[in-house]
Amino acid sequence: MSPKSLAAAASLTILVFVASPLAAQPNPPVDPWAGLYIGIGGHAGEAIGGEKLDFQDLSATHDLSFQSKTEDSRFIGGAQLGQLWRVGGMALGIEDDVSFAKDIKYLETLRAVVGVPTGPFLIYGTGGLAIGKFAEEFSVTSPNEAGVISGSIGRYGWTAGGGIETLVTSHLSLGIEGLYYGMGKDTSLFTTPLGEQFAVAADRNFAVVRARLDFHFTSWF
């Protein structure tokens, strides 16, 4: 992880110990891995890859040069809300989350969760729908012109991954998870003001490693 991501994970850990006395209530959940939960500390981590731009000069003179401002990794954070149900020895649930990063205006997922509780731990896999809006900016230059092209694009895709959580109080859990986002690839054609053409191929698939902090309510349904 980058230093910023490690700092974010450390901040979450500190928040656990600060919040622990407040979270310890006289009536603990009937089952810590069943019921509604909310990310009071949200989630924070690192997005790796995504928005990789490859350029192809289609002009007759092949005199175009390109520069992208997209970073290969960046800090990402957000919040989550979910519900778990116990079915036999399994914990089944659904979770919705939303995240933001430097070049991600928003990223939302709606995922199924399948977990195996083992005492204070929950080991789980997850997957579902992903939707996001991504910002792009790059420059194109030639001996006769120069310009900057920027914009944003919305995409639908999927996500899958897994993680592990552990209870640190009767209502508070801390975890780490990894998710892969399949947001697809596409190619767009552009023409400069002087009529020189070029193509931009975008790879929007990326991975996220993040820490999370959840508050678990007494099971309501």
PDB file of C-alpha atoms in Angstrom:
ATOM      1  CA  MET A   1       0.000   0.000   0.000  1.00  0.00           C
ATOM      2  CA  SER A   2       1.021   3.630  -0.491  1.00  0.00           C
ATOM      3  CA  PRO A   3       1.875   5.785   2.568  1.00  0.00           C
ATOM      4  CA  LYS A   4      -1.504   7.518   2.283  1.00  0.00           C
ATOM      5  CA  SER A   5      -3.320   4.184   2.322  1.00  0.00           C
ATOM      6  CA  LEU A   6      -1.314   2.965   5.305  1.00  0.00           C
ATOM      7  CA  ALA A   7      -2.093   6.190   7.120  1.00  0.00           C
ATOM      8  CA  ALA A   8      -5.793   5.725   6.417  1.00  0.00           C
ATOM      9  CA  ALA A   9      -5.709   2.158   7.754  1.00  0.00           C
ATOM     10  CA  ALA A  10      -3.850   3.335  10.847  1.00  0.00           C
ATOM     11  CA  SER A  11      -6.467   6.036  11.407  1.00  0.00           C
ATOM     12  CA  LEU A  12      -9.198   3.409  11.309  1.00  0.00           C
ATOM     13  CA  THR A  13      -7.359   1.318  13.884  1.00  0.00           C
ATOM     14  CA  ILE A  14      -7.005   4.318  16.197  1.00  0.00           C
ATOM     15  CA  LEU A  15     -10.709   5.047  15.782  1.00  0.00           C
ATOM     16  CA  VAL A  16     -11.514   1.516  16.963  1.00  0.00           C
ATOM     17  CA  PHE A  17      -9.895   2.107  20.355  1.00  0.00           C
ATOM     18  CA  VAL A  18     -11.440   5.567  20.688  1.00  0.00           C
ATOM     19  CA  ALA A  19     -14.919   4.276  19.857  1.00  0.00           C
ATOM     20  CA  SER A  20     -14.702   1.044  21.879  1.00  0.00           C
ATOM     21  CA  PRO A  21     -16.010   2.459  25.203  1.00  0.00           C
ATOM     22  CA  LEU A  22     -18.911   4.115  23.401  1.00  0.00           C
ATOM     23  CA  ALA A  23     -19.783   0.980  21.474  1.00  0.00           C
ATOM     24  CA  ALA A  24     -19.861  -1.298  24.522  1.00  0.00           C
ATOM     25  CA  GLN A  25     -23.569  -1.418  25.382  1.00  0.00           C
ATOM     26  CA  PRO A  26     -25.320  -3.488  28.064  1.00  0.00           C
ATOM     27  CA  ASN A  27     -27.442  -5.340  25.487  1.00  0.00           C
ATOM     28  CA  PRO A  28     -25.134  -6.872  22.886  1.00  0.00           C
ATOM     29  CA  PRO A  29     -26.497  -8.229  19.586  1.00  0.00           C
ATOM     30  CA  VAL A  30     -28.159 -11.645  19.767  1.00  0.00           C
ATOM     31  CA  ASP A  31     -25.788 -12.672  16.983  1.00  0.00           C
ATOM     32  CA  PRO A  32     -22.885 -10.374  16.024  1.00  0.00           C
ATOM     33  CA  TRP A  33     -23.002 -11.657  12.442  1.00  0.00           C
ATOM     34  CA  ALA A  34     -26.742 -11.126  11.912  1.00  0.00           C
ATOM     35  CA  GLY A  35     -28.530  -7.820  11.581  1.00  0.00           C
ATOM     36  CA  LEU A  36     -28.053  -4.343  10.198  1.00  0.00           C
ATOM     37  CA  TYR A  37     -24.622  -2.730  10.116  1.00  0.00           C
ATOM     38  CA  ILE A  38     -23.269   0.615   8.984  1.00  0.00           C
ATOM     39  CA  GLY A  39     -19.758   1.803   8.256  1.00  0.00           C
ATOM     40  CA  ILE A  40     -19.352   4.471  10.933  1.00  0.00           C
ATOM     41  CA  GLY A  41     -15.695   4.777   9.987  1.00  0.00           C
ATOM     42  CA  GLY A  42     -16.498   3.897   6.397  1.00  0.00           C
ATOM     43  CA  HIS A  43     -13.718   2.345   4.374  1.00  0.00           C
ATOM     44  CA  ALA A  44     -10.380   3.606   3.114  1.00  0.00           C
ATOM     45  CA  GLY A  45      -7.617   2.126   1.016  1.00  0.00           C
ATOM     46  CA  GLU A  46      -5.905   2.143  -2.350  1.00  0.00           C
ATOM     47  CA  ALA A  47      -7.269   1.781  -5.888  1.00  0.00           C
ATOM     48  CA  ILE A  48      -4.747   0.108  -8.185  1.00  0.00           C
ATOM     49  CA  GLY A  49      -4.989   0.470 -11.954  1.00  0.00           C
ATOM     50  CA  GLY A  50      -8.035   1.711 -13.840  1.00  0.00           C
ATOM     51  CA  GLU A  51      -8.371   4.529 -16.365  1.00  0.00           C
ATOM     52  CA  LYS A  52      -5.285   3.343 -18.223  1.00  0.00           C
ATOM     53  CA  LEU A  53      -5.178   5.295 -21.488  1.00  0.00           C
ATOM     54  CA  ASP A  54      -3.330   4.141 -24.627  1.00  0.00           C
ATOM     55  CA  PHE A  55      -3.031   6.562 -27.541  1.00  0.00           C
ATOM     56  CA  GLN A  56      -2.694   5.894 -31.278  1.00  0.00           C
ATOM     57  CA  ASP A  57      -1.779   8.649 -33.718  1.00  0.00           C
ATOM     58  CA  LEU A  58      -3.953   8.235 -36.830  1.00  0.00           C
ATOM     59  CA  SER A  59      -2.850  11.453 -38.515  1.00  0.00           C
ATOM     60  CA  ALA A  60      -1.137  11.405 -41.907  1.00  0.00           C
ATOM     61  CA  THR A  61       2.016  13.010 -40.527  1.00  0.00           C
ATOM     62  CA  HIS A  62       2.127  10.999 -37.271  1.00  0.00           C
ATOM     63  CA  ASP A  63       3.361  14.044 -35.392  1.00  0.00           C
ATOM     64  CA  LEU A  64       1.058  13.923 -32.377  1.00  0.00           C
ATOM     65  CA  SER A  65       2.262  13.357 -28.826  1.00  0.00           C
ATOM     66  CA  PHE A  66       0.145  12.631 -25.759  1.00  0.00           C
ATOM     67  CA  GLN A  67       0.333  12.925 -21.997  1.00  0.00           C
ATOM     68  CA  SER A  68      -2.197  11.551 -19.506  1.00  0.00           C
ATOM     69  CA  LYS A  69      -2.675  12.798 -15.942  1.00  0.00           C
ATOM     70  CA  THR A  70      -4.127   9.496 -14.770  1.00  0.00           C
ATOM     71  CA  GLU A  71      -2.344   7.908 -11.804  1.00  0.00           C
ATOM     72  CA  ASP A  72      -1.799   4.161 -11.523  1.00  0.00           C
ATOM     73  CA  SER A  73      -2.757   4.123  -7.830  1.00  0.00           C
ATOM     74  CA  ARG A  74      -4.669   6.569  -5.650  1.00  0.00           C
ATOM     75  CA  PHE A  75      -6.393   6.863  -2.292  1.00  0.00           C
ATOM     76  CA  ILE A  76     -10.047   5.793  -2.228  1.00  0.00           C
ATOM     77  CA  GLY A  77     -12.609   6.025   0.574  1.00  0.00           C
ATOM     78  CA  GLY A  78     -16.313   5.984   1.293  1.00  0.00           C
ATOM     79  CA  ALA A  79     -19.075   4.412   3.358  1.00  0.00           C
ATOM     80  CA  GLN A  80     -21.143   1.200   3.441  1.00  0.00           C
ATOM     81  CA  LEU A  81     -24.470  -0.135   4.718  1.00  0.00           C
ATOM     82  CA  GLY A  82     -25.570  -3.755   4.870  1.00  0.00           C
ATOM     83  CA  GLN A  83     -27.661  -6.499   6.415  1.00  0.00           C
ATOM     84  CA  LEU A  84     -26.677 -10.048   7.382  1.00  0.00           C
ATOM     85  CA  TRP A  85     -28.878 -13.078   8.079  1.00  0.00           C
ATOM     86  CA  ARG A  86     -27.793 -16.374   9.643  1.00  0.00           C
ATOM     87  CA  VAL A  87     -28.707 -19.421   7.576  1.00  0.00           C
ATOM     88  CA  GLY A  88     -27.408 -22.532   9.310  1.00  0.00           C
ATOM     89  CA  GLY A  89     -23.687 -22.120   9.759  1.00  0.00           C
ATOM     90  CA  MET A  90     -23.491 -19.384   7.114  1.00  0.00           C
ATOM     91  CA  ALA A  91     -23.970 -15.619   7.184  1.00  0.00           C
ATOM     92  CA  LEU A  92     -25.762 -14.365   4.069  1.00  0.00           C
ATOM     93  CA  GLY A  93     -26.328 -10.721   3.323  1.00  0.00           C
ATOM     94  CA  ILE A  94     -26.460  -7.743   1.012  1.00  0.00           C
ATOM     95  CA  GLU A  95     -24.354  -4.596   1.074  1.00  0.00           C
ATOM     96  CA  ASP A  96     -24.417  -1.231  -0.677  1.00  0.00           C
ATOM     97  CA  ASP A  97     -21.381   1.041  -0.669  1.00  0.00           C
ATOM     98  CA  VAL A  98     -20.210   4.239  -2.331  1.00  0.00           C
ATOM     99  CA  SER A  99     -16.598   5.358  -2.823  1.00  0.00           C
ATOM    100  CA  PHE A 100     -14.710   8.365  -4.137  1.00  0.00           C
ATOM    101  CA  ALA A 101     -11.161   8.922  -5.426  1.00  0.00           C
ATOM    102  CA  LYS A 102      -9.128  11.492  -7.330  1.00  0.00           C
ATOM    103  CA  ASP A 103     -10.392  10.462 -10.768  1.00  0.00           C
ATOM    104  CA  ILE A 104     -13.523   8.642  -9.590  1.00  0.00           C
ATOM    105  CA  LYS A 105     -16.436  11.048  -9.158  1.00  0.00           C
ATOM    106  CA  TYR A 106     -18.410   8.233  -7.577  1.00  0.00           C
ATOM    107  CA  LEU A 107     -18.349   4.440  -7.480  1.00  0.00           C
ATOM    108  CA  GLU A 108     -21.283   2.475  -6.075  1.00  0.00           C
ATOM    109  CA  THR A 109     -21.772  -1.259  -5.687  1.00  0.00           C
ATOM    110  CA  LEU A 110     -24.667  -3.476  -4.680  1.00  0.00           C
ATOM    111  CA  ARG A 111     -23.272  -6.840  -3.627  1.00  0.00           C
ATOM    112  CA  ALA A 112     -24.314 -10.181  -2.186  1.00  0.00           C
ATOM    113  CA  VAL A 113     -22.256 -11.382   0.796  1.00  0.00           C
ATOM    114  CA  VAL A 114     -21.626 -15.042   1.709  1.00  0.00           C
ATOM    115  CA  GLY A 115     -19.654 -15.570   4.893  1.00  0.00           C
ATOM    116  CA  VAL A 116     -18.509 -18.198   7.357  1.00  0.00           C
ATOM    117  CA  PRO A 117     -18.547 -17.016  11.015  1.00  0.00           C
ATOM    118  CA  THR A 118     -15.821 -18.471  13.207  1.00  0.00           C
ATOM    119  CA  GLY A 119     -16.219 -16.956  16.670  1.00  0.00           C
ATOM    120  CA  PRO A 120     -15.237 -13.289  16.540  1.00  0.00           C
ATOM    121  CA  PHE A 121     -14.203 -13.591  12.878  1.00  0.00           C
ATOM    122  CA  LEU A 122     -16.200 -13.513   9.648  1.00  0.00           C
ATOM    123  CA  ILE A 123     -14.530 -14.742   6.471  1.00  0.00           C
ATOM    124  CA  TYR A 124     -16.569 -13.841   3.394  1.00  0.00           C
ATOM    125  CA  GLY A 125     -16.821 -13.564  -0.346  1.00  0.00           C
ATOM    126  CA  THR A 126     -18.831 -10.896  -2.131  1.00  0.00           C
ATOM    127  CA  GLY A 127     -19.883  -9.861  -5.616  1.00  0.00           C
ATOM    128  CA  GLY A 128     -22.459  -7.919  -7.572  1.00  0.00           C
ATOM    129  CA  LEU A 129     -23.213  -4.833  -9.641  1.00  0.00           C
ATOM    130  CA  ALA A 130     -20.944  -1.796  -9.908  1.00  0.00           C
ATOM    131  CA  ILE A 131     -21.698   1.637 -11.353  1.00  0.00           C
ATOM    132  CA  GLY A 132     -19.371   4.598 -11.523  1.00  0.00           C
ATOM    133  CA  LYS A 133     -18.477   7.897 -13.148  1.00  0.00           C
ATOM    134  CA  PHE A 134     -14.842   8.413 -14.065  1.00  0.00           C
ATOM    135  CA  ALA A 135     -12.980  11.622 -14.902  1.00  0.00           C
ATOM    136  CA  GLU A 136     -10.396  11.777 -17.683  1.00  0.00           C
ATOM    137  CA  GLU A 137      -7.896  14.411 -18.759  1.00  0.00           C
ATOM    138  CA  PHE A 138      -5.020  14.272 -21.231  1.00  0.00           C
ATOM    139  CA  SER A 139      -3.078  16.635 -23.475  1.00  0.00           C
ATOM    140  CA  VAL A 140      -2.323  16.302 -27.189  1.00  0.00           C
ATOM    141  CA  THR A 141       0.348  18.319 -28.973  1.00  0.00           C
ATOM    142  CA  SER A 142       1.884  18.621 -32.429  1.00  0.00           C
ATOM    143  CA  PRO A 143       4.281  21.127 -34.026  1.00  0.00           C
ATOM    144  CA  ASN A 144       1.279  23.249 -35.029  1.00  0.00           C
ATOM    145  CA  GLU A 145      -1.184  22.927 -32.117  1.00  0.00           C
ATOM    146  CA  ALA A 146      -1.655  21.913 -28.506  1.00  0.00           C
ATOM    147  CA  GLY A 147      -4.683  21.299 -26.331  1.00  0.00           C
ATOM    148  CA  VAL A 148      -6.114  19.601 -23.291  1.00  0.00           C
ATOM    149  CA  ILE A 149      -9.093  17.248 -23.478  1.00  0.00           C
ATOM    150  CA  SER A 150     -11.073  16.482 -20.321  1.00  0.00           C
ATOM    151  CA  GLY A 151     -14.423  14.972 -19.514  1.00  0.00           C
ATOM    152  CA  SER A 152     -16.160  12.183 -17.619  1.00  0.00           C
ATOM    153  CA  ILE A 153     -17.873   8.944 -18.518  1.00  0.00           C
ATOM    154  CA  GLY A 154     -20.363   6.738 -16.691  1.00  0.00           C
ATOM    155  CA  ARG A 155     -19.952   2.981 -16.736  1.00  0.00           C
ATOM    156  CA  TYR A 156     -21.785  -0.133 -15.497  1.00  0.00           C
ATOM    157  CA  GLY A 157     -19.838  -3.232 -14.545  1.00  0.00           C
ATOM    158  CA  TRP A 158     -19.346  -5.872 -11.887  1.00  0.00           C
ATOM    159  CA  THR A 159     -17.249  -6.413  -8.804  1.00  0.00           C
ATOM    160  CA  ALA A 160     -16.108  -9.457  -6.827  1.00  0.00           C
ATOM    161  CA  GLY A 161     -13.762 -10.143  -3.961  1.00  0.00           C
ATOM    162  CA  GLY A 162     -13.573 -11.115  -0.330  1.00  0.00           C
ATOM    163  CA  GLY A 163     -12.276 -10.227   3.080  1.00  0.00           C
ATOM    164  CA  ILE A 164     -12.158 -10.896   6.794  1.00  0.00           C
ATOM    165  CA  GLU A 165     -13.654  -8.990   9.736  1.00  0.00           C
ATOM    166  CA  THR A 166     -13.128  -9.339  13.443  1.00  0.00           C
ATOM    167  CA  LEU A 167     -15.147  -8.035  16.386  1.00  0.00           C
ATOM    168  CA  VAL A 168     -13.257  -5.559  18.551  1.00  0.00           C
ATOM    169  CA  THR A 169     -16.278  -4.859  20.807  1.00  0.00           C
ATOM    170  CA  SER A 170     -19.758  -6.409  20.999  1.00  0.00           C
ATOM    171  CA  HIS A 171     -20.975  -4.001  18.287  1.00  0.00           C
ATOM    172  CA  LEU A 172     -17.850  -2.900  16.415  1.00  0.00           C
ATOM    173  CA  SER A 173     -15.873  -4.820  13.801  1.00  0.00           C
ATOM    174  CA  LEU A 174     -12.698  -4.012  11.913  1.00  0.00           C
ATOM    175  CA  GLY A 175     -11.824  -5.691   8.633  1.00  0.00           C
ATOM    176  CA  ILE A 176      -9.794  -5.705   5.457  1.00  0.00           C
ATOM    177  CA  GLU A 177     -10.998  -6.687   2.008  1.00  0.00           C
ATOM    178  CA  GLY A 178      -9.973  -6.798  -1.625  1.00  0.00           C
ATOM    179  CA  LEU A 179     -12.305  -6.114  -4.549  1.00  0.00           C
ATOM    180  CA  TYR A 180     -11.840  -6.316  -8.303  1.00  0.00           C
ATOM    181  CA  TYR A 181     -13.937  -4.019 -10.493  1.00  0.00           C
ATOM    182  CA  GLY A 182     -14.657  -5.070 -14.061  1.00  0.00           C
ATOM    183  CA  MET A 183     -15.717  -1.802 -15.684  1.00  0.00           C
ATOM    184  CA  GLY A 184     -14.772  -2.759 -19.236  1.00  0.00           C
ATOM    185  CA  LYS A 185     -12.621  -1.377 -22.033  1.00  0.00           C
ATOM    186  CA  ASP A 186     -13.473   0.992 -24.877  1.00  0.00           C
ATOM    187  CA  THR A 187     -11.874   2.959 -27.704  1.00  0.00           C
ATOM    188  CA  SER A 188     -12.817   6.501 -28.753  1.00  0.00           C
ATOM    189  CA  LEU A 189     -11.837   8.492 -31.851  1.00  0.00           C
ATOM    190  CA  PHE A 190     -10.884  12.194 -31.673  1.00  0.00           C
ATOM    191  CA  THR A 191      -9.980  14.902 -34.176  1.00  0.00           C
ATOM    192  CA  THR A 192      -7.830  17.920 -33.339  1.00  0.00           C
ATOM    193  CA  PRO A 193      -8.902  21.434 -34.457  1.00  0.00           C
ATOM    194  CA  LEU A 194      -6.532  21.106 -37.450  1.00  0.00           C
ATOM    195  CA  GLY A 195      -8.139  17.824 -38.497  1.00  0.00           C
ATOM    196  CA  GLU A 196      -5.570  15.308 -37.218  1.00  0.00           C
ATOM    197  CA  GLN A 197      -7.155  12.109 -35.940  1.00  0.00           C
ATOM    198  CA  PHE A 198      -6.144   9.911 -33.025  1.00  0.00           C
ATOM    199  CA  ALA A 199      -7.636   7.063 -30.974  1.00  0.00           C
ATOM    200  CA  VAL A 200      -7.734   6.584 -27.206  1.00  0.00           C
ATOM    201  CA  ALA A 201      -8.153   3.079 -25.767  1.00  0.00           C
ATOM    202  CA  ALA A 202      -9.250   3.066 -22.111  1.00  0.00           C
ATOM    203  CA  ASP A 203      -8.926   0.115 -19.724  1.00  0.00           C
ATOM    204  CA  ARG A 204     -11.270   0.815 -16.813  1.00  0.00           C
ATOM    205  CA  ASN A 205     -10.678  -2.381 -14.817  1.00  0.00           C
ATOM    206  CA  PHE A 206      -8.990  -1.980 -11.444  1.00  0.00           C
ATOM    207  CA  ALA A 207      -8.586  -3.452  -7.956  1.00  0.00           C
ATOM    208  CA  VAL A 208      -9.098  -1.984  -4.484  1.00  0.00           C
ATOM    209  CA  VAL A 209      -7.547  -3.013  -1.174  1.00  0.00           C
ATOM    210  CA  ARG A 210      -9.192  -1.284   1.775  1.00  0.00           C
ATOM    211  CA  ALA A 211      -9.762  -1.358   5.520  1.00  0.00           C
ATOM    212  CA  ARG A 212     -13.281  -0.992   6.939  1.00  0.00           C
ATOM    213  CA  LEU A 213     -14.971  -0.210  10.245  1.00  0.00           C
ATOM    214  CA  ASP A 214     -18.584  -1.291  10.908  1.00  0.00           C
ATOM    215  CA  PHE A 215     -21.083  -0.749  13.720  1.00  0.00           C
ATOM    216  CA  HIS A 216     -23.483  -3.680  14.163  1.00  0.00           C
ATOM    217  CA  PHE A 217     -26.985  -3.070  15.480  1.00  0.00           C
ATOM    218  CA  THR A 218     -29.091  -5.594  17.392  1.00  0.00           C
ATOM    219  CA  SER A 219     -30.770  -7.799  14.790  1.00  0.00           C
ATOM    220  CA  TRP A 220     -34.052  -6.195  13.734  1.00  0.00           C
ATOM    221  CA  PHE A 221     -35.225  -8.660  11.075  1.00  0.00           C
TER     222      PHE A 221
END
